[in-house]
PDB file of C-alpha atoms in Angstrom:
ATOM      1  CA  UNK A   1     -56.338  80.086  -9.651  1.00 42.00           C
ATOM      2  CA  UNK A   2     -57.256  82.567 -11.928  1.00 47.00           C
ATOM      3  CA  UNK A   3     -56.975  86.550 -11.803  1.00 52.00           C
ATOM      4  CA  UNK A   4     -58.516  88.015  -9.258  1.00 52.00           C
ATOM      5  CA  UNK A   5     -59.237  91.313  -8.602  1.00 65.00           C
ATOM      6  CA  UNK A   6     -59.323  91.364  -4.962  1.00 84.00           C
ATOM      7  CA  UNK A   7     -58.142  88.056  -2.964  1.00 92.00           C
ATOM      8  CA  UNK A   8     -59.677  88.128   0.586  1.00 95.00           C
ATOM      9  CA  UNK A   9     -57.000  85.941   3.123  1.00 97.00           C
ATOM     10  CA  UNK A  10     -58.135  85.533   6.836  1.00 96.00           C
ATOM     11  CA  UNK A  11     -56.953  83.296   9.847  1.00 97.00           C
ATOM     12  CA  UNK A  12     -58.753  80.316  10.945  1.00 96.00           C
ATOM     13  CA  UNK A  13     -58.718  79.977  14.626  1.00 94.00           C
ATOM     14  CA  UNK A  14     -60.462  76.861  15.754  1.00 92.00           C
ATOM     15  CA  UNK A  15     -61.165  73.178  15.276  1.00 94.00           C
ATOM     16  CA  UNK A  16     -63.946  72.258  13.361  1.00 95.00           C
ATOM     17  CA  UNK A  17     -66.140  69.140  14.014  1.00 88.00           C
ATOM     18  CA  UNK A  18     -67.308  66.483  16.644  1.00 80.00           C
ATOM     19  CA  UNK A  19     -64.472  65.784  19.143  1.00 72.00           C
ATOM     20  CA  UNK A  20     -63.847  66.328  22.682  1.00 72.00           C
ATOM     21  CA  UNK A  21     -62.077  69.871  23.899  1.00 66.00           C
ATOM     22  CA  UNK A  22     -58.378  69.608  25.414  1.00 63.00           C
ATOM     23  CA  UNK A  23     -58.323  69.402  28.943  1.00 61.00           C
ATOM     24  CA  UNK A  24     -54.894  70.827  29.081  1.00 61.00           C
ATOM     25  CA  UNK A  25     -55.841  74.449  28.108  1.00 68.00           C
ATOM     26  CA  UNK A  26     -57.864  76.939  29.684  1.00 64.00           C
ATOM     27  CA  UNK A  27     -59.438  78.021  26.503  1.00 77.00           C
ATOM     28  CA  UNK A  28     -60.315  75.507  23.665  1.00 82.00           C
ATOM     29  CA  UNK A  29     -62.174  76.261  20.604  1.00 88.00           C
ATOM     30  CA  UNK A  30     -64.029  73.658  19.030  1.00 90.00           C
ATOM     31  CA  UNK A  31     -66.875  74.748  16.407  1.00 91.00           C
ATOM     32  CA  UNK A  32     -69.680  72.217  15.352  1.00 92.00           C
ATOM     33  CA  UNK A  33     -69.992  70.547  12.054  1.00 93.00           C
ATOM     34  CA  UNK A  34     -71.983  73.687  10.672  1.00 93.00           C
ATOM     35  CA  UNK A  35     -69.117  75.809  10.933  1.00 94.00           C
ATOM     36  CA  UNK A  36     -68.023  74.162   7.417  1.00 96.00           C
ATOM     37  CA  UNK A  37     -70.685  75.440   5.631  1.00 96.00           C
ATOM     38  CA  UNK A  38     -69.560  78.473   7.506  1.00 93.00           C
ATOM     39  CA  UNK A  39     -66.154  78.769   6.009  1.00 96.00           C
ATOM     40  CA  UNK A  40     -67.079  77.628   2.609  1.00 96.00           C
ATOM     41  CA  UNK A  41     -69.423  80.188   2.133  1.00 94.00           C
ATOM     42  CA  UNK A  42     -66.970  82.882   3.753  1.00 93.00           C
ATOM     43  CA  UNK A  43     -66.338  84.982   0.812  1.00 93.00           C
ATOM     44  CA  UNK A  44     -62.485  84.537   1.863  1.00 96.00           C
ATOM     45  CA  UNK A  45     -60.039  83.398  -0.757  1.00 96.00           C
ATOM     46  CA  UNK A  46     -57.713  81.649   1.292  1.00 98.00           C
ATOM     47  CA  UNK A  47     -57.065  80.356   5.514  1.00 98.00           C
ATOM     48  CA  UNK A  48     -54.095  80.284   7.418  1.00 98.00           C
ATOM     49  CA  UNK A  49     -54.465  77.532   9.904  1.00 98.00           C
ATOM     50  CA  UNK A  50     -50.795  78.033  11.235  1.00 98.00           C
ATOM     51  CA  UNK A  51     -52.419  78.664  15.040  1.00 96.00           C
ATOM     52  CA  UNK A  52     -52.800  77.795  18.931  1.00 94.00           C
ATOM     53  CA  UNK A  53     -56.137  76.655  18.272  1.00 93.00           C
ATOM     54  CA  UNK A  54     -56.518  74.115  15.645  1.00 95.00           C
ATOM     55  CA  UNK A  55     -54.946  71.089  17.747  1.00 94.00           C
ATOM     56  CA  UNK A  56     -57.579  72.038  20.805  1.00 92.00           C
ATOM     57  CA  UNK A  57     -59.380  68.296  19.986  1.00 91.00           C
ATOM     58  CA  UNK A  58     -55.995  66.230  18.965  1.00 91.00           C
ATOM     59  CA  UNK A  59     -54.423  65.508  16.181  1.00 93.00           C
ATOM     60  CA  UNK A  60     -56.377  63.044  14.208  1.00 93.00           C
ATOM     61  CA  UNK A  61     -58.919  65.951  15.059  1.00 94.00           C
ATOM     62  CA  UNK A  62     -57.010  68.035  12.951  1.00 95.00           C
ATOM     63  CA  UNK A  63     -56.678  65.944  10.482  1.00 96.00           C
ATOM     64  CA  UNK A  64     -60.052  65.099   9.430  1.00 95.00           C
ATOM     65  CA  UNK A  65     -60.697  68.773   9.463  1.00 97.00           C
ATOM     66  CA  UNK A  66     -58.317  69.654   7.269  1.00 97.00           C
ATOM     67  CA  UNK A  67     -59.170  66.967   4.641  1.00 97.00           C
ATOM     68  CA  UNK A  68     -62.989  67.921   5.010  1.00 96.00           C
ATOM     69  CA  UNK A  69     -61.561  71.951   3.790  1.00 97.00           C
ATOM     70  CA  UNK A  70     -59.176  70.820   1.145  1.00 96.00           C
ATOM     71  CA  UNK A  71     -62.420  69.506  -0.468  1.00 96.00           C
ATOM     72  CA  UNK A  72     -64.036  73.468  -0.796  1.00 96.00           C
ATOM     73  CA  UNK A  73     -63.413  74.088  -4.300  1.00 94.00           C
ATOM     74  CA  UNK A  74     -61.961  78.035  -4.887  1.00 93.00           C
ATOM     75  CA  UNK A  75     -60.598  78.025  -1.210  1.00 97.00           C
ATOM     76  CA  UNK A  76     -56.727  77.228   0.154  1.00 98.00           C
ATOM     77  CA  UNK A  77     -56.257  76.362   3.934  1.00 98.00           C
ATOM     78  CA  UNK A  78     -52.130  77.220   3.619  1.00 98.00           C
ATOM     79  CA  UNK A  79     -49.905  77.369   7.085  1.00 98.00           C
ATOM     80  CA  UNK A  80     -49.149  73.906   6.764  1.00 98.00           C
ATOM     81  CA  UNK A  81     -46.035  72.256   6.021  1.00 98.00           C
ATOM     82  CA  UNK A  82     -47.371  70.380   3.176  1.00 97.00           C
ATOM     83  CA  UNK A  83     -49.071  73.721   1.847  1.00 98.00           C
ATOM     84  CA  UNK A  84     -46.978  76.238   3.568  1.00 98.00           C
ATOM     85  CA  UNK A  85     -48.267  79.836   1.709  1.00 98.00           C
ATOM     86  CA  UNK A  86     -51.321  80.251  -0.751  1.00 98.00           C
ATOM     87  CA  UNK A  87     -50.776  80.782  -4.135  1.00 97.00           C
ATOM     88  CA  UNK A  88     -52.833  84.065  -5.463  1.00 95.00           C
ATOM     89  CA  UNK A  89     -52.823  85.831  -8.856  1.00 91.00           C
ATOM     90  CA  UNK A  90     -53.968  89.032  -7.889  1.00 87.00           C
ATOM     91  CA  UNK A  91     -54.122  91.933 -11.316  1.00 83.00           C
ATOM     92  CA  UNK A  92     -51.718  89.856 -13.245  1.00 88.00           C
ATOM     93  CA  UNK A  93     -49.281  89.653 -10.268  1.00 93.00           C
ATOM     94  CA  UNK A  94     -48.329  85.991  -8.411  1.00 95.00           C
ATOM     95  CA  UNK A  95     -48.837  86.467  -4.918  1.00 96.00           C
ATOM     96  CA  UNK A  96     -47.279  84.374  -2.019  1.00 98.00           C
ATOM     97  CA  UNK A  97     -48.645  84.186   1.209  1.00 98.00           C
ATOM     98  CA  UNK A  98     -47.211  82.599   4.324  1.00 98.00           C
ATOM     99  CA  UNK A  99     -48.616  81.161   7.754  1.00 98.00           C
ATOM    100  CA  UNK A 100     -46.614  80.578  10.172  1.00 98.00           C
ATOM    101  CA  UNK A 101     -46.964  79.995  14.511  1.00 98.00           C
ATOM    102  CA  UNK A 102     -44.444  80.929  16.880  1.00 97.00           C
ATOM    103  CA  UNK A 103     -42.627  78.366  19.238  1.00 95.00           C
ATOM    104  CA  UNK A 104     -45.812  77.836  21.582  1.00 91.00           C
ATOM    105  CA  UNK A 105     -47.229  74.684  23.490  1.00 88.00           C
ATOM    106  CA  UNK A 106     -50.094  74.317  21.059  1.00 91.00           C
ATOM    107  CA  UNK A 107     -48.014  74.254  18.125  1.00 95.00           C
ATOM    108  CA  UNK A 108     -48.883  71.341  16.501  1.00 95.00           C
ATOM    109  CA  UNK A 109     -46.184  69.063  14.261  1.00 97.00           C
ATOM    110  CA  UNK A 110     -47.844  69.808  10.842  1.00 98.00           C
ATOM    111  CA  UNK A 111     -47.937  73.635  11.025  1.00 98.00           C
ATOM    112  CA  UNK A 112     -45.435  75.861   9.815  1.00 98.00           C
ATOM    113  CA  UNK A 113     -42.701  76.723  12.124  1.00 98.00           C
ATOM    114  CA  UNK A 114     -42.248  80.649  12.687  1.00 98.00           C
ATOM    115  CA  UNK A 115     -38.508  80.507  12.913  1.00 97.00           C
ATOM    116  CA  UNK A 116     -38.463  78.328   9.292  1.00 98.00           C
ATOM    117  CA  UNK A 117     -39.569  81.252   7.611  1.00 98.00           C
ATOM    118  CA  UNK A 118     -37.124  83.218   6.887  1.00 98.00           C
ATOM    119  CA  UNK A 119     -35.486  80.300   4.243  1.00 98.00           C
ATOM    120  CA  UNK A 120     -38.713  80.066   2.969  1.00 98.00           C
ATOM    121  CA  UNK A 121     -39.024  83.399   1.729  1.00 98.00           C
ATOM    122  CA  UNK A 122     -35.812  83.190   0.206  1.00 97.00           C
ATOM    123  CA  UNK A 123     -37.011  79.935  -1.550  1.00 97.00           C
ATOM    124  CA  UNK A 124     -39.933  81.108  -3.030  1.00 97.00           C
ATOM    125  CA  UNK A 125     -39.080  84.834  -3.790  1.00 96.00           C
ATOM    126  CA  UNK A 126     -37.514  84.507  -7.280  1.00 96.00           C
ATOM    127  CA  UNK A 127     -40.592  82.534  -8.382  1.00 96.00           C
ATOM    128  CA  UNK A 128     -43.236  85.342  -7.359  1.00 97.00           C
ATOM    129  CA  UNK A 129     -43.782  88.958  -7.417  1.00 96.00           C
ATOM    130  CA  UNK A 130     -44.797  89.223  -3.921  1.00 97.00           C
ATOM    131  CA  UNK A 131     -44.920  87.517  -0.581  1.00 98.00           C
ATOM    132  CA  UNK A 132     -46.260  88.647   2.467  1.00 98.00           C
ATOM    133  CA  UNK A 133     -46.294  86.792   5.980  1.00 98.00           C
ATOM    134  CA  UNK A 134     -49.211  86.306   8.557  1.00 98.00           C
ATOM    135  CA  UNK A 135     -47.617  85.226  11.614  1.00 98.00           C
ATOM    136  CA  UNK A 136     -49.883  83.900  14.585  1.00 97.00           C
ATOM    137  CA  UNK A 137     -47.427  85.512  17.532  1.00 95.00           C
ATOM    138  CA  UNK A 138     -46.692  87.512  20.572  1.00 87.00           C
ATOM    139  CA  UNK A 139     -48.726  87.954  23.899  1.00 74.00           C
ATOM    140  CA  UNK A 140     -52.258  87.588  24.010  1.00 69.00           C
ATOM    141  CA  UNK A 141     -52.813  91.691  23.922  1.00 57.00           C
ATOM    142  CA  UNK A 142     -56.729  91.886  26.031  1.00 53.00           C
ATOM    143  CA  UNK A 143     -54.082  93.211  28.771  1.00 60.00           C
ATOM    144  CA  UNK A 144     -50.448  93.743  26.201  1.00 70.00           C
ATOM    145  CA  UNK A 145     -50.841  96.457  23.106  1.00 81.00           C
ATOM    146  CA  UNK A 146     -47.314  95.963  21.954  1.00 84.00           C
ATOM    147  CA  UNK A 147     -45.330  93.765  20.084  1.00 89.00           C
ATOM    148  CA  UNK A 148     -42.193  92.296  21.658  1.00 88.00           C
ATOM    149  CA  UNK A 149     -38.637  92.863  20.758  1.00 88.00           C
ATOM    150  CA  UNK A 150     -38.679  89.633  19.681  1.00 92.00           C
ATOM    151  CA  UNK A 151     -41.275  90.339  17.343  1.00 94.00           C
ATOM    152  CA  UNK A 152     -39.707  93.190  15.707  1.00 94.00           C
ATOM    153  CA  UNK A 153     -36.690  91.426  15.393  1.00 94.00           C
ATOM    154  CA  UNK A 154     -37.925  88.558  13.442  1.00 97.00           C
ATOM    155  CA  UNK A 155     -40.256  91.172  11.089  1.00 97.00           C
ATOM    156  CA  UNK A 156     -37.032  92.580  10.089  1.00 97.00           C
ATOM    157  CA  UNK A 157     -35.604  89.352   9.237  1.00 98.00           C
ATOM    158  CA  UNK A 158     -38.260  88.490   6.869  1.00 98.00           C
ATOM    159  CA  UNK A 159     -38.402  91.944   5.284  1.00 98.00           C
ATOM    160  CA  UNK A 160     -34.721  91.364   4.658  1.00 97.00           C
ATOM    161  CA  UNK A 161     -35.089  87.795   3.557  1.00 98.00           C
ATOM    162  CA  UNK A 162     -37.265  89.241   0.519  1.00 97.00           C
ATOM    163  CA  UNK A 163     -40.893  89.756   2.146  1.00 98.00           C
ATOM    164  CA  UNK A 164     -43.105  92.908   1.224  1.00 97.00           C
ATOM    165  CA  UNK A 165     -45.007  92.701   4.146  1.00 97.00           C
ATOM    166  CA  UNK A 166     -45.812  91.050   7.533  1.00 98.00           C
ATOM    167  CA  UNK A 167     -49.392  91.235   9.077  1.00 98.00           C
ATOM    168  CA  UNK A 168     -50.078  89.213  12.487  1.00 97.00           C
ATOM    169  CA  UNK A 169     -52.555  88.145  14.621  1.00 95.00           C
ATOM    170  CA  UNK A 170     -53.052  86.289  17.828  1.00 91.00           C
ATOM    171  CA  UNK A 171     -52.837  88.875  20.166  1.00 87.00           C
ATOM    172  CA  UNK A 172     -56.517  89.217  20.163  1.00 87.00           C
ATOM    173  CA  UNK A 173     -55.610  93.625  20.156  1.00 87.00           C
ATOM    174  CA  UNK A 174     -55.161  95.872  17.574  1.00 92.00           C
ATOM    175  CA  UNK A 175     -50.829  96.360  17.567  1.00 92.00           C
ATOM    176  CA  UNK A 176     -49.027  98.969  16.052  1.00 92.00           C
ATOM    177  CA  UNK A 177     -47.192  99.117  12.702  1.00 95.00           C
ATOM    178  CA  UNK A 178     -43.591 100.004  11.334  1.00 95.00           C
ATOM    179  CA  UNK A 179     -42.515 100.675   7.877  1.00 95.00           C
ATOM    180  CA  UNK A 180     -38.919  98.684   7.137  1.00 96.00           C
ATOM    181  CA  UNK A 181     -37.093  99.094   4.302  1.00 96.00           C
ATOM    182  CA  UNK A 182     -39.783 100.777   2.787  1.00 95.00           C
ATOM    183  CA  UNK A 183     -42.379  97.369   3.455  1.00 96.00           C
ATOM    184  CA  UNK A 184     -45.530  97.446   5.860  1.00 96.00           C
ATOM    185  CA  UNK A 185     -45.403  95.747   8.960  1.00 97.00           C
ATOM    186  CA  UNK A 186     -48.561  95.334  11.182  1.00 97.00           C
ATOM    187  CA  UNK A 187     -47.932  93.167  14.440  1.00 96.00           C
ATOM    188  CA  UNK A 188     -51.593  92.344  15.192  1.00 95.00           C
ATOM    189  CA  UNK A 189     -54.670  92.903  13.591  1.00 95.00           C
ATOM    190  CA  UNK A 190     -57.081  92.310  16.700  1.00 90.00           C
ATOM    191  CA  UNK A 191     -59.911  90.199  16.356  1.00 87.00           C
ATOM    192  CA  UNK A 192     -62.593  89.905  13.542  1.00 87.00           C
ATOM    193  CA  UNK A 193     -64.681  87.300  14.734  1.00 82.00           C
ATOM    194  CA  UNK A 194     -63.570  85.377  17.848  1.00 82.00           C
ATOM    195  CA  UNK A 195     -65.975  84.459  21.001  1.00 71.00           C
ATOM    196  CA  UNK A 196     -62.626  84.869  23.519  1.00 65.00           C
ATOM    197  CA  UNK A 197     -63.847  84.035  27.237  1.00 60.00           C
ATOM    198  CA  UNK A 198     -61.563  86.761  28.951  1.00 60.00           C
ATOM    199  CA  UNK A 199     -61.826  88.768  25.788  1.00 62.00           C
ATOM    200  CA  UNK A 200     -65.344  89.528  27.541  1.00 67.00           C
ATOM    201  CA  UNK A 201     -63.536  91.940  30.491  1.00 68.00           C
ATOM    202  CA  UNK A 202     -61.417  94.016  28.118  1.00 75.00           C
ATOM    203  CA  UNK A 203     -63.380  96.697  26.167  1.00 79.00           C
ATOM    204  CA  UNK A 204     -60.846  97.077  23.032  1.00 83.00           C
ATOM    205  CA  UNK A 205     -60.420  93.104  22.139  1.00 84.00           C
ATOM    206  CA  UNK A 206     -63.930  93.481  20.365  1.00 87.00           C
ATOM    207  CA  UNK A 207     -62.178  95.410  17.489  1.00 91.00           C
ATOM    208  CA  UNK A 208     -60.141  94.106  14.636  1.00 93.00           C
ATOM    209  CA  UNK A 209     -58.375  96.083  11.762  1.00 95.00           C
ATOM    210  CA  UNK A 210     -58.833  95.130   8.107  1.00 95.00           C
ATOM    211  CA  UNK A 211     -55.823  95.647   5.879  1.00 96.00           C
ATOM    212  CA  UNK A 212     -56.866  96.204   1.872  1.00 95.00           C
ATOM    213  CA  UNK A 213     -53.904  96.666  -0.111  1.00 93.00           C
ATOM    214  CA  UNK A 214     -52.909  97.056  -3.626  1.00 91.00           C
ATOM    215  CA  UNK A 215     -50.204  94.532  -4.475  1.00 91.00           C
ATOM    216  CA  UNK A 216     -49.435  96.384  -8.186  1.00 89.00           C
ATOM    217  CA  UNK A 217     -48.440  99.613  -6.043  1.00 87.00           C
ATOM    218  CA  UNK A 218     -46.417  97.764  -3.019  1.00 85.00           C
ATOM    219  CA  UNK A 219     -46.631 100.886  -1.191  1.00 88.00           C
ATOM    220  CA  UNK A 220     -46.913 101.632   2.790  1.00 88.00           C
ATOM    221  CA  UNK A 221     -48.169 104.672   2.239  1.00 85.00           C
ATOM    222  CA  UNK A 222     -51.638 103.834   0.221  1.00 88.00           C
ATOM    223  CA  UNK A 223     -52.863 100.981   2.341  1.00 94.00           C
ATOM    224  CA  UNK A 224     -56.157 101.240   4.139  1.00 95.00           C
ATOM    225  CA  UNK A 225     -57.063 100.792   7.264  1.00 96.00           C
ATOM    226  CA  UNK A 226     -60.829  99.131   8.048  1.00 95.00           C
ATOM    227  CA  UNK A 227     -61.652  98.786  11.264  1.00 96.00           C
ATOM    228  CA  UNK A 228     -64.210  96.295  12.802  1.00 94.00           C
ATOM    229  CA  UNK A 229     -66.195  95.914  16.005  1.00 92.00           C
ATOM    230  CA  UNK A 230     -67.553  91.750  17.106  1.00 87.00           C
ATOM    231  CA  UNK A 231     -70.439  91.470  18.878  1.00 78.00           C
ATOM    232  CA  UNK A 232     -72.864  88.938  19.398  1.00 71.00           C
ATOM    233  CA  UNK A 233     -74.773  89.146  16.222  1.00 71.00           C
ATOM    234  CA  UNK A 234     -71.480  89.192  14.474  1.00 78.00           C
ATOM    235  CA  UNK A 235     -68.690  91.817  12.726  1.00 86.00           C
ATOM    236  CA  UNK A 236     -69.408  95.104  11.393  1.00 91.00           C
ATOM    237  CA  UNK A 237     -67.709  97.952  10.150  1.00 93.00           C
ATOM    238  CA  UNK A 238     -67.371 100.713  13.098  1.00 94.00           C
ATOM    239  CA  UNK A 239     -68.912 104.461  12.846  1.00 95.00           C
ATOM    240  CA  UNK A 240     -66.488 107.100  12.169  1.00 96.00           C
ATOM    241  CA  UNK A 241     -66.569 108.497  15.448  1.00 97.00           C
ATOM    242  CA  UNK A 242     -65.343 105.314  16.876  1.00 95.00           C
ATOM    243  CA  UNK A 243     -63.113 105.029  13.593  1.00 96.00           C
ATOM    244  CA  UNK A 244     -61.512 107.884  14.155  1.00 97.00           C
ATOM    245  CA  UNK A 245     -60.714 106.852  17.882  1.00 96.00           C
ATOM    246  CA  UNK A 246     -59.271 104.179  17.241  1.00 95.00           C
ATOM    247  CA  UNK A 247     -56.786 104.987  14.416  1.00 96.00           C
ATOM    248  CA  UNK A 248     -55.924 107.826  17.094  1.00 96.00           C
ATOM    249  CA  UNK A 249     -54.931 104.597  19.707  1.00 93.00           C
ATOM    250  CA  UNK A 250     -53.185 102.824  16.856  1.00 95.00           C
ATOM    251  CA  UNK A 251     -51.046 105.806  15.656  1.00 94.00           C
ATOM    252  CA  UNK A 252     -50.258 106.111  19.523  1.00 92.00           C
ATOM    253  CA  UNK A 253     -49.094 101.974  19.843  1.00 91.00           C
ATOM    254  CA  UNK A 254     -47.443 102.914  16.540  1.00 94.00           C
ATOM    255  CA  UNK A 255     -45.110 106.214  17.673  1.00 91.00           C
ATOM    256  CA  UNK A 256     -44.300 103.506  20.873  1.00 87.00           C
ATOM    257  CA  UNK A 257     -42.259 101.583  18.889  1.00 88.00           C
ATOM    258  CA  UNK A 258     -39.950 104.229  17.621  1.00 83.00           C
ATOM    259  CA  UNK A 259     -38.025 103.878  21.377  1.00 81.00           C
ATOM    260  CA  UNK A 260     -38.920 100.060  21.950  1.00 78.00           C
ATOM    261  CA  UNK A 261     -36.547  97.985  23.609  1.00 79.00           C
ATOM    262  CA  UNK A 262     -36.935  94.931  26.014  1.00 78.00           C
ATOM    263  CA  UNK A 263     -37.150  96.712  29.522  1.00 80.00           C
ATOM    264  CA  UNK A 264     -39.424  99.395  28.221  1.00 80.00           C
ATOM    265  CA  UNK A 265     -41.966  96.131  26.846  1.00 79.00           C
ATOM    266  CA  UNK A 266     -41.339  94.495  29.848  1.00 78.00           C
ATOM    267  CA  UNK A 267     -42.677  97.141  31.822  1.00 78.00           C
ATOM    268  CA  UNK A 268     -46.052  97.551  29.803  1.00 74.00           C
ATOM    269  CA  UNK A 269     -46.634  94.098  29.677  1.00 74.00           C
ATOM    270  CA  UNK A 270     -45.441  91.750  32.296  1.00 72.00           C
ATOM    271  CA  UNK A 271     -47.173  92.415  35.245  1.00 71.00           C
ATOM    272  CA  UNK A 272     -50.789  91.871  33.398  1.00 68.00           C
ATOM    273  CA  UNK A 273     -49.515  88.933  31.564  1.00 69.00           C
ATOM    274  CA  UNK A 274     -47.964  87.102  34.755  1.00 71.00           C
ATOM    275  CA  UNK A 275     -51.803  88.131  36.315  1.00 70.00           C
ATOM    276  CA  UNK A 276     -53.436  86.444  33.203  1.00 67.00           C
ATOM    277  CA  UNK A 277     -51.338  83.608  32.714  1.00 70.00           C
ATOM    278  CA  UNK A 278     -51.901  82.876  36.752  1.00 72.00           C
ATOM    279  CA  UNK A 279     -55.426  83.232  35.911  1.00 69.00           C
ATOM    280  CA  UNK A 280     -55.314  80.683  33.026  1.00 68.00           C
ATOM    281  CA  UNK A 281     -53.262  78.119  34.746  1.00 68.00           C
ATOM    282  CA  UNK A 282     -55.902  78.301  37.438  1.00 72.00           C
ATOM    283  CA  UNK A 283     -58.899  77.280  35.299  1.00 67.00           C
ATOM    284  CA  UNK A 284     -56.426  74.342  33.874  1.00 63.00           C
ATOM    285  CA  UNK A 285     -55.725  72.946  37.099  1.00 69.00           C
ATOM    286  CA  UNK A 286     -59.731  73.189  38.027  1.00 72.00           C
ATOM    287  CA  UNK A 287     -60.583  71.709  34.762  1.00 65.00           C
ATOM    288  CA  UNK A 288     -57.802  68.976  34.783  1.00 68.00           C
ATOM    289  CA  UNK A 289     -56.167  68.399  38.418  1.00 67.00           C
ATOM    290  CA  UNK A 290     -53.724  65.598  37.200  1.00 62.00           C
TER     291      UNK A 290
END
């Protein structure tokens, strides 16, 4: 690709095109066949597909849609083991950018594993100037607003294996952030876009956080923070007032971390995630009794 002056990278969370739902999960998402026109007119410069969603009609499901994307001309769908990271030039800089899904049941076998990518950074970083991970990871946050140990363990890895940055999703919550070894680390950016049935009963999962950063400067400190309310007529940028609370709940999620440790997480979050994941299993066993 050509120089860019800014490269917009998003994550794809769904199967596209005409194919049954899995009757093994409590929450598929399968978009109709307009949803391509959808993506290709996006505006975004490249897709991780490295998530819990894009198996939800089967594999050859999967496949088709990913041969009907590689078609878009001037967007990558990267994430995938035969296209692991996209390949940006960004202001004379070459830019790698990594997809990845944690061990999960909905992992499917041509997806990027989470724990490969820590060799993978070291493969690629001599041949680039930057790489960054998006990881699709840790508990689903309507009802859990912090990362796990786990999480922060494996951040540090990469950071130490030669990434400049780490920003996740998943979570469906806005998580906080650390700075290691002087390299951003976001552990969930919430939601942009993303019609989440439970989602519906937990006020903050409507808002998603925008990351714009300046790849020449690779510096924590001047990265800006957008953040974005979903509704039903789609994603906008919030007012200030509701700006300003929310960087005031992030900063809070942030300071959290500072004394993190696995009894203190398991405290915030495992009594509401054993109540959701009851409540999931439920709607699987209604759905699919056998």
């Amino acid at each position: 690709m050509g120089d860019l002056v800014v490269a917009v990278v998003a994550n794809l969370e769904c199967v596209i095109g005409k194919a049954p739902t899995s009757r093994s999960k409590a929450h598929s998402v399968v978009m109709g066949e307009d949803a391509f026109e959808r993506v290709r007119c996006s505006g975004v410069t490249a897709f991780s597909v490295a998530n819990n969603h894009v198996y939800d009609a089967g594999a050859d499901a999967f496949d088709r849609m990913i041969e009907r994307l590689n078609s878009f001309k001037g967007i990558q769908f990267f994430g995938l083991k035969n296209h692991p990271y996209a390949k940006l030039s960004c202001n004379g800089l070459q830019i790698a950018v990594i997809g990845c899904l944690e061990p999960c049941r909905a992992r499917g076998p041509k997806l990027v594993r989470e724990e490969d990518v820590a060799s993978l950074i070291s493969q690629i970083r001599p041949n680039v100037d930057r790489v960054y991970v998006t990881p699709h990871w840790g508990k689903e946050g309507e009802l859990a607003y912090h990362p796990s140990p786990k999480q922060l363990r494996r951040a540090k890895e990469w950071i130490t294996a030669g990434a400049d940055g780490v920003f996740g999703h998943h979570s469906h919550t806005i998580h906080g952030h650390e700075v290691v070894n002087g390299k951003p680390v976001y552990y969930s950016l919430g939601n942009y876009q993303f019609d989440h049935v439970e989602g519906h009963d937990y006020p903050l999962a409507a808002y998603g956080l925008a990351i714009r950063i300046n790849p020449s400067l690779n510096d924590p400190s001047v990265i800006q923070r957008i953040y974005i309310h979903q509704h039903a007529a789609g994603a906008v940028l919030v007012k200030p007032d509701v700006a300003r609370r929310l960087e005031q709940h992030f900063e809070k999620l942030s300071t959290d971390l500072a004394h993190w440790n696995t009894l203190t997480w398991a405290r915030h979050v495992g009594p509401v995630y054993i109540s959701k994941c009851r409540n999931s299993w439920r709607k699987r066993f209604r759905q699919n009794p056998i």
